[in-house]
């Protein structure tokens, strides 16, 4: 499938295939690999990203970085109710900030 309409039709034609399986099938065709290989790669990537978030929230440092660690301060402010409400958006900002800090600390 090349667009959402085609994907929806493909899912319908295949017993209402769930979205995760459609994604795996799509990436399998694009990457010339089995669906199991796609799922293994996805799990490895998710594990790396989860580890980066955890590492970033624990605090990072790098001598040549312009700003010090910000994510742990943001997490603390969120826990204390000191940020504008927006749970999902705030969590995304927190996690992206943590990942960027790991990246900028050469983690």
Short mmCIF file of N, CA and C in Angstrom, two decimals:
data_model
loop_
_atom_site.label_atom_id
_atom_site.label_comp_id
_atom_site.label_asym_id
_atom_site.label_seq_id
_atom_site.Cartn_x
_atom_site.Cartn_y
_atom_site.Cartn_z
N UNK A 1 0.83 -1.19 0.00
CA UNK A 1 0.00 0.00 0.00
C UNK A 1 0.87 1.24 0.00
N UNK A 2 0.37 2.26 -0.65
CA UNK A 2 1.11 3.51 -0.80
C UNK A 2 0.46 4.69 -0.09
N UNK A 3 -0.75 4.51 0.39
CA UNK A 3 -1.43 5.59 1.10
C UNK A 3 -2.41 4.98 2.11
N UNK A 4 -3.05 5.82 2.89
CA UNK A 4 -3.92 5.34 3.96
C UNK A 4 -5.12 4.59 3.41
N UNK A 5 -5.69 5.08 2.32
CA UNK A 5 -6.85 4.40 1.74
C UNK A 5 -6.49 2.98 1.32
N UNK A 6 -5.33 2.81 0.69
CA UNK A 6 -4.88 1.48 0.29
C UNK A 6 -4.59 0.62 1.52
N UNK A 7 -4.02 1.22 2.55
CA UNK A 7 -3.73 0.46 3.77
C UNK A 7 -5.02 -0.03 4.42
N UNK A 8 -6.02 0.85 4.49
CA UNK A 8 -7.30 0.45 5.07
C UNK A 8 -7.93 -0.68 4.27
N UNK A 9 -7.86 -0.60 2.95
CA UNK A 9 -8.42 -1.66 2.11
C UNK A 9 -7.64 -2.96 2.32
N UNK A 10 -6.32 -2.86 2.39
CA UNK A 10 -5.48 -4.04 2.62
C UNK A 10 -5.85 -4.69 3.95
N UNK A 11 -6.02 -3.88 4.99
CA UNK A 11 -6.39 -4.41 6.31
C UNK A 11 -7.73 -5.12 6.24
N UNK A 12 -8.69 -4.49 5.57
CA UNK A 12 -10.02 -5.09 5.44
C UNK A 12 -9.96 -6.41 4.69
N UNK A 13 -9.15 -6.45 3.63
CA UNK A 13 -9.01 -7.67 2.83
C UNK A 13 -8.29 -8.79 3.57
N UNK A 14 -7.62 -8.44 4.66
CA UNK A 14 -6.84 -9.42 5.43
C UNK A 14 -7.37 -9.52 6.86
N UNK A 15 -8.67 -9.78 6.98
CA UNK A 15 -9.33 -10.01 8.28
C UNK A 15 -9.10 -8.87 9.27
N UNK A 16 -9.20 -7.62 8.78
CA UNK A 16 -9.01 -6.44 9.64
C UNK A 16 -7.69 -6.50 10.40
N UNK A 17 -6.63 -6.72 9.65
CA UNK A 17 -5.29 -6.80 10.22
C UNK A 17 -5.01 -5.60 11.11
N UNK A 18 -4.47 -5.82 12.32
CA UNK A 18 -4.19 -4.69 13.22
C UNK A 18 -3.07 -3.80 12.67
N UNK A 19 -3.06 -2.56 13.15
CA UNK A 19 -2.14 -1.55 12.65
C UNK A 19 -0.68 -1.97 12.83
N UNK A 20 -0.32 -2.56 13.97
CA UNK A 20 1.07 -2.95 14.19
C UNK A 20 1.51 -3.97 13.14
N UNK A 21 0.60 -4.88 12.78
CA UNK A 21 0.95 -5.90 11.80
C UNK A 21 1.04 -5.30 10.40
N UNK A 22 0.17 -4.32 10.11
CA UNK A 22 0.28 -3.61 8.83
C UNK A 22 1.63 -2.91 8.72
N UNK A 23 2.05 -2.27 9.82
CA UNK A 23 3.35 -1.60 9.83
C UNK A 23 4.49 -2.58 9.60
N UNK A 24 4.42 -3.72 10.27
CA UNK A 24 5.47 -4.74 10.10
C UNK A 24 5.49 -5.27 8.67
N UNK A 25 4.33 -5.50 8.10
CA UNK A 25 4.25 -5.99 6.72
C UNK A 25 4.82 -4.96 5.75
N UNK A 26 4.48 -3.68 5.97
CA UNK A 26 4.97 -2.59 5.12
C UNK A 26 6.49 -2.50 5.19
N UNK A 27 7.03 -2.47 6.41
CA UNK A 27 8.48 -2.36 6.57
C UNK A 27 9.20 -3.60 6.05
N UNK A 28 8.57 -4.74 6.16
CA UNK A 28 9.13 -5.97 5.62
C UNK A 28 9.30 -5.87 4.11
N UNK A 29 8.27 -5.37 3.45
CA UNK A 29 8.34 -5.22 1.99
C UNK A 29 9.35 -4.16 1.59
N UNK A 30 9.38 -3.05 2.31
CA UNK A 30 10.32 -1.96 1.99
C UNK A 30 11.77 -2.37 2.25
N UNK A 31 11.98 -3.08 3.34
CA UNK A 31 13.34 -3.40 3.74
C UNK A 31 13.85 -4.75 3.27
N UNK A 32 13.01 -5.46 2.52
CA UNK A 32 13.40 -6.78 2.02
C UNK A 32 13.87 -7.68 3.16
N UNK A 33 13.06 -7.74 4.22
CA UNK A 33 13.37 -8.58 5.37
C UNK A 33 12.07 -9.21 5.86
N UNK A 34 12.20 -10.23 6.67
CA UNK A 34 11.00 -10.90 7.18
C UNK A 34 10.30 -10.01 8.22
N UNK A 35 9.04 -10.31 8.46
CA UNK A 35 8.31 -9.56 9.48
C UNK A 35 8.93 -9.78 10.86
N UNK A 36 9.43 -10.97 11.12
CA UNK A 36 10.09 -11.23 12.40
C UNK A 36 11.34 -10.37 12.55
N UNK A 37 12.10 -10.20 11.47
CA UNK A 37 13.29 -9.33 11.52
C UNK A 37 12.88 -7.89 11.77
N UNK A 38 11.78 -7.45 11.17
CA UNK A 38 11.27 -6.10 11.39
C UNK A 38 10.91 -5.92 12.86
N UNK A 39 10.18 -6.88 13.42
CA UNK A 39 9.77 -6.78 14.82
C UNK A 39 10.97 -6.80 15.76
N UNK A 40 11.97 -7.62 15.45
CA UNK A 40 13.19 -7.65 16.27
C UNK A 40 13.90 -6.30 16.22
N UNK A 41 13.98 -5.70 15.04
CA UNK A 41 14.62 -4.38 14.90
C UNK A 41 13.84 -3.33 15.67
N UNK A 42 12.51 -3.41 15.61
CA UNK A 42 11.66 -2.47 16.34
C UNK A 42 11.89 -2.60 17.84
N UNK A 43 11.97 -3.82 18.34
CA UNK A 43 12.19 -4.03 19.77
C UNK A 43 13.56 -3.51 20.20
N UNK A 44 14.58 -3.72 19.38
CA UNK A 44 15.91 -3.19 19.69
C UNK A 44 15.90 -1.67 19.73
N UNK A 45 15.23 -1.06 18.75
CA UNK A 45 15.14 0.40 18.70
C UNK A 45 14.38 0.94 19.91
N UNK A 46 13.27 0.31 20.24
CA UNK A 46 12.48 0.75 21.40
C UNK A 46 13.30 0.63 22.68
N UNK A 47 14.08 -0.42 22.80
CA UNK A 47 14.93 -0.62 23.98
C UNK A 47 15.99 0.47 24.08
N UNK A 48 16.60 0.80 22.96
CA UNK A 48 17.61 1.86 22.93
C UNK A 48 16.98 3.20 23.33
N UNK A 49 15.81 3.49 22.77
CA UNK A 49 15.15 4.76 23.09
C UNK A 49 14.73 4.81 24.55
N UNK A 50 14.21 3.71 25.07
CA UNK A 50 13.81 3.67 26.48
C UNK A 50 15.04 3.89 27.37
N UNK A 51 16.15 3.26 27.03
CA UNK A 51 17.38 3.45 27.79
C UNK A 51 17.88 4.88 27.72
N UNK A 52 17.73 5.51 26.56
CA UNK A 52 18.15 6.91 26.42
C UNK A 52 17.31 7.83 27.29
N UNK A 53 16.01 7.57 27.34
CA UNK A 53 15.14 8.38 28.20
C UNK A 53 15.57 8.22 29.65
N UNK A 54 15.76 6.98 30.08
CA UNK A 54 16.15 6.72 31.48
C UNK A 54 17.49 7.37 31.80
N UNK A 55 18.45 7.24 30.89
CA UNK A 55 19.77 7.83 31.10
C UNK A 55 19.68 9.36 31.16
N UNK A 56 18.90 9.93 30.26
CA UNK A 56 18.75 11.39 30.25
C UNK A 56 18.08 11.91 31.50
N UNK A 57 17.05 11.22 31.97
CA UNK A 57 16.34 11.66 33.18
C UNK A 57 17.22 11.51 34.43
N UNK A 58 18.17 10.59 34.38
CA UNK A 58 19.09 10.42 35.51
C UNK A 58 20.11 11.56 35.55
N UNK A 59 20.26 12.27 34.43
CA UNK A 59 21.19 13.40 34.37
C UNK A 59 22.40 13.07 33.54
N UNK A 60 22.77 13.98 32.68
CA UNK A 60 23.94 13.82 31.82
C UNK A 60 24.82 15.05 31.96
N UNK A 61 26.06 14.89 31.59
CA UNK A 61 26.95 16.04 31.58
C UNK A 61 27.95 15.88 30.44
N UNK A 62 28.38 17.00 29.94
CA UNK A 62 29.38 17.03 28.88
C UNK A 62 30.01 18.41 28.92
N UNK A 63 31.30 18.47 29.00
CA UNK A 63 31.98 19.74 29.24
C UNK A 63 31.76 20.78 28.14
N UNK A 64 31.53 20.36 26.90
CA UNK A 64 31.41 21.28 25.79
C UNK A 64 29.97 21.63 25.44
N UNK A 65 29.04 21.26 26.29
CA UNK A 65 27.62 21.51 26.02
C UNK A 65 27.24 22.91 26.51
N UNK A 66 26.42 23.61 25.75
CA UNK A 66 26.04 24.98 26.10
C UNK A 66 25.14 25.00 27.33
N UNK A 67 24.11 24.18 27.34
CA UNK A 67 23.18 24.14 28.47
C UNK A 67 23.44 22.91 29.34
N UNK A 68 23.27 23.04 30.64
CA UNK A 68 23.37 21.86 31.49
C UNK A 68 22.12 21.00 31.33
N UNK A 69 22.09 19.89 31.99
CA UNK A 69 20.95 18.98 31.96
C UNK A 69 19.67 19.72 32.35
N UNK A 70 18.64 19.59 31.53
CA UNK A 70 17.36 20.24 31.78
C UNK A 70 16.25 19.25 32.12
N UNK A 71 16.35 18.02 31.63
CA UNK A 71 15.22 17.09 31.75
C UNK A 71 14.91 16.72 33.19
N UNK A 72 15.92 16.56 34.01
CA UNK A 72 15.63 16.20 35.41
C UNK A 72 14.91 17.34 36.12
N UNK A 73 15.23 18.59 35.79
CA UNK A 73 14.53 19.74 36.37
C UNK A 73 13.08 19.80 35.88
N UNK A 74 12.88 19.50 34.60
CA UNK A 74 11.53 19.48 34.05
C UNK A 74 10.71 18.38 34.71
N UNK A 75 11.30 17.20 34.89
CA UNK A 75 10.59 16.09 35.55
C UNK A 75 10.19 16.49 36.96
N UNK A 76 11.07 17.11 37.67
CA UNK A 76 10.79 17.55 39.04
C UNK A 76 9.64 18.57 39.04
N UNK A 77 9.68 19.53 38.13
CA UNK A 77 8.62 20.54 38.04
C UNK A 77 7.29 19.89 37.67
N UNK A 78 7.31 18.91 36.79
CA UNK A 78 6.08 18.22 36.43
C UNK A 78 5.51 17.49 37.65
N UNK A 79 6.36 16.81 38.39
CA UNK A 79 5.92 16.07 39.57
C UNK A 79 5.35 16.98 40.64
N UNK A 80 5.81 18.21 40.68
CA UNK A 80 5.35 19.18 41.68
C UNK A 80 4.20 20.04 41.17
N UNK A 81 3.72 19.75 39.97
CA UNK A 81 2.60 20.50 39.41
C UNK A 81 2.94 21.92 39.04
N UNK A 82 4.18 22.18 38.66
CA UNK A 82 4.64 23.53 38.37
C UNK A 82 4.71 23.85 36.88
N UNK A 83 4.13 23.00 36.05
CA UNK A 83 4.10 23.27 34.61
C UNK A 83 2.65 23.37 34.15
N UNK A 84 2.42 24.01 33.03
CA UNK A 84 1.08 24.13 32.49
C UNK A 84 0.56 22.72 32.19
N UNK A 85 -0.65 22.41 32.62
CA UNK A 85 -1.19 21.06 32.38
C UNK A 85 -1.18 20.69 30.90
N UNK A 86 -0.90 19.47 30.64
CA UNK A 86 -0.84 18.92 29.28
C UNK A 86 -0.06 17.63 29.35
N UNK A 87 -0.60 16.65 30.05
CA UNK A 87 0.14 15.45 30.40
C UNK A 87 0.87 14.79 29.24
N UNK A 88 0.16 14.53 28.15
CA UNK A 88 0.78 13.83 27.03
C UNK A 88 1.87 14.70 26.41
N UNK A 89 1.56 15.93 26.10
CA UNK A 89 2.53 16.82 25.48
C UNK A 89 3.74 17.04 26.39
N UNK A 90 3.49 17.25 27.68
CA UNK A 90 4.60 17.45 28.62
C UNK A 90 5.50 16.22 28.69
N UNK A 91 4.90 15.04 28.65
CA UNK A 91 5.70 13.82 28.70
C UNK A 91 6.53 13.66 27.43
N UNK A 92 5.96 14.00 26.29
CA UNK A 92 6.70 13.95 25.03
C UNK A 92 7.88 14.92 25.09
N UNK A 93 7.63 16.13 25.55
CA UNK A 93 8.70 17.13 25.67
C UNK A 93 9.79 16.62 26.62
N UNK A 94 9.37 16.05 27.73
CA UNK A 94 10.33 15.52 28.70
C UNK A 94 11.19 14.44 28.09
N UNK A 95 10.56 13.48 27.42
CA UNK A 95 11.31 12.36 26.85
C UNK A 95 12.23 12.81 25.72
N UNK A 96 11.75 13.69 24.86
CA UNK A 96 12.59 14.19 23.76
C UNK A 96 13.78 14.97 24.32
N UNK A 97 13.53 15.76 25.35
CA UNK A 97 14.62 16.51 25.98
C UNK A 97 15.65 15.55 26.56
N UNK A 98 15.20 14.51 27.24
CA UNK A 98 16.11 13.53 27.82
C UNK A 98 16.95 12.84 26.74
N UNK A 99 16.30 12.47 25.64
CA UNK A 99 17.02 11.81 24.53
C UNK A 99 18.05 12.76 23.92
N UNK A 100 17.67 14.02 23.72
CA UNK A 100 18.60 14.99 23.15
C UNK A 100 19.80 15.22 24.07
N UNK A 101 19.55 15.20 25.38
CA UNK A 101 20.66 15.38 26.32
C UNK A 101 21.62 14.21 26.29
N UNK A 102 21.11 13.02 26.13
CA UNK A 102 21.99 11.85 26.00
C UNK A 102 22.81 11.98 24.73
N UNK A 103 22.16 12.36 23.66
CA UNK A 103 22.86 12.53 22.38
C UNK A 103 23.94 13.60 22.50
N UNK A 104 23.62 14.73 23.13
CA UNK A 104 24.58 15.83 23.20
C UNK A 104 25.70 15.56 24.22
N UNK A 105 25.51 14.54 25.05
CA UNK A 105 26.59 14.17 25.98
C UNK A 105 27.41 13.00 25.44
N UNK A 106 27.21 12.69 24.17
CA UNK A 106 27.90 11.61 23.48
C UNK A 106 27.54 10.24 24.05
N UNK A 107 26.34 10.14 24.62
CA UNK A 107 25.85 8.88 25.20
C UNK A 107 25.38 7.91 24.18
#
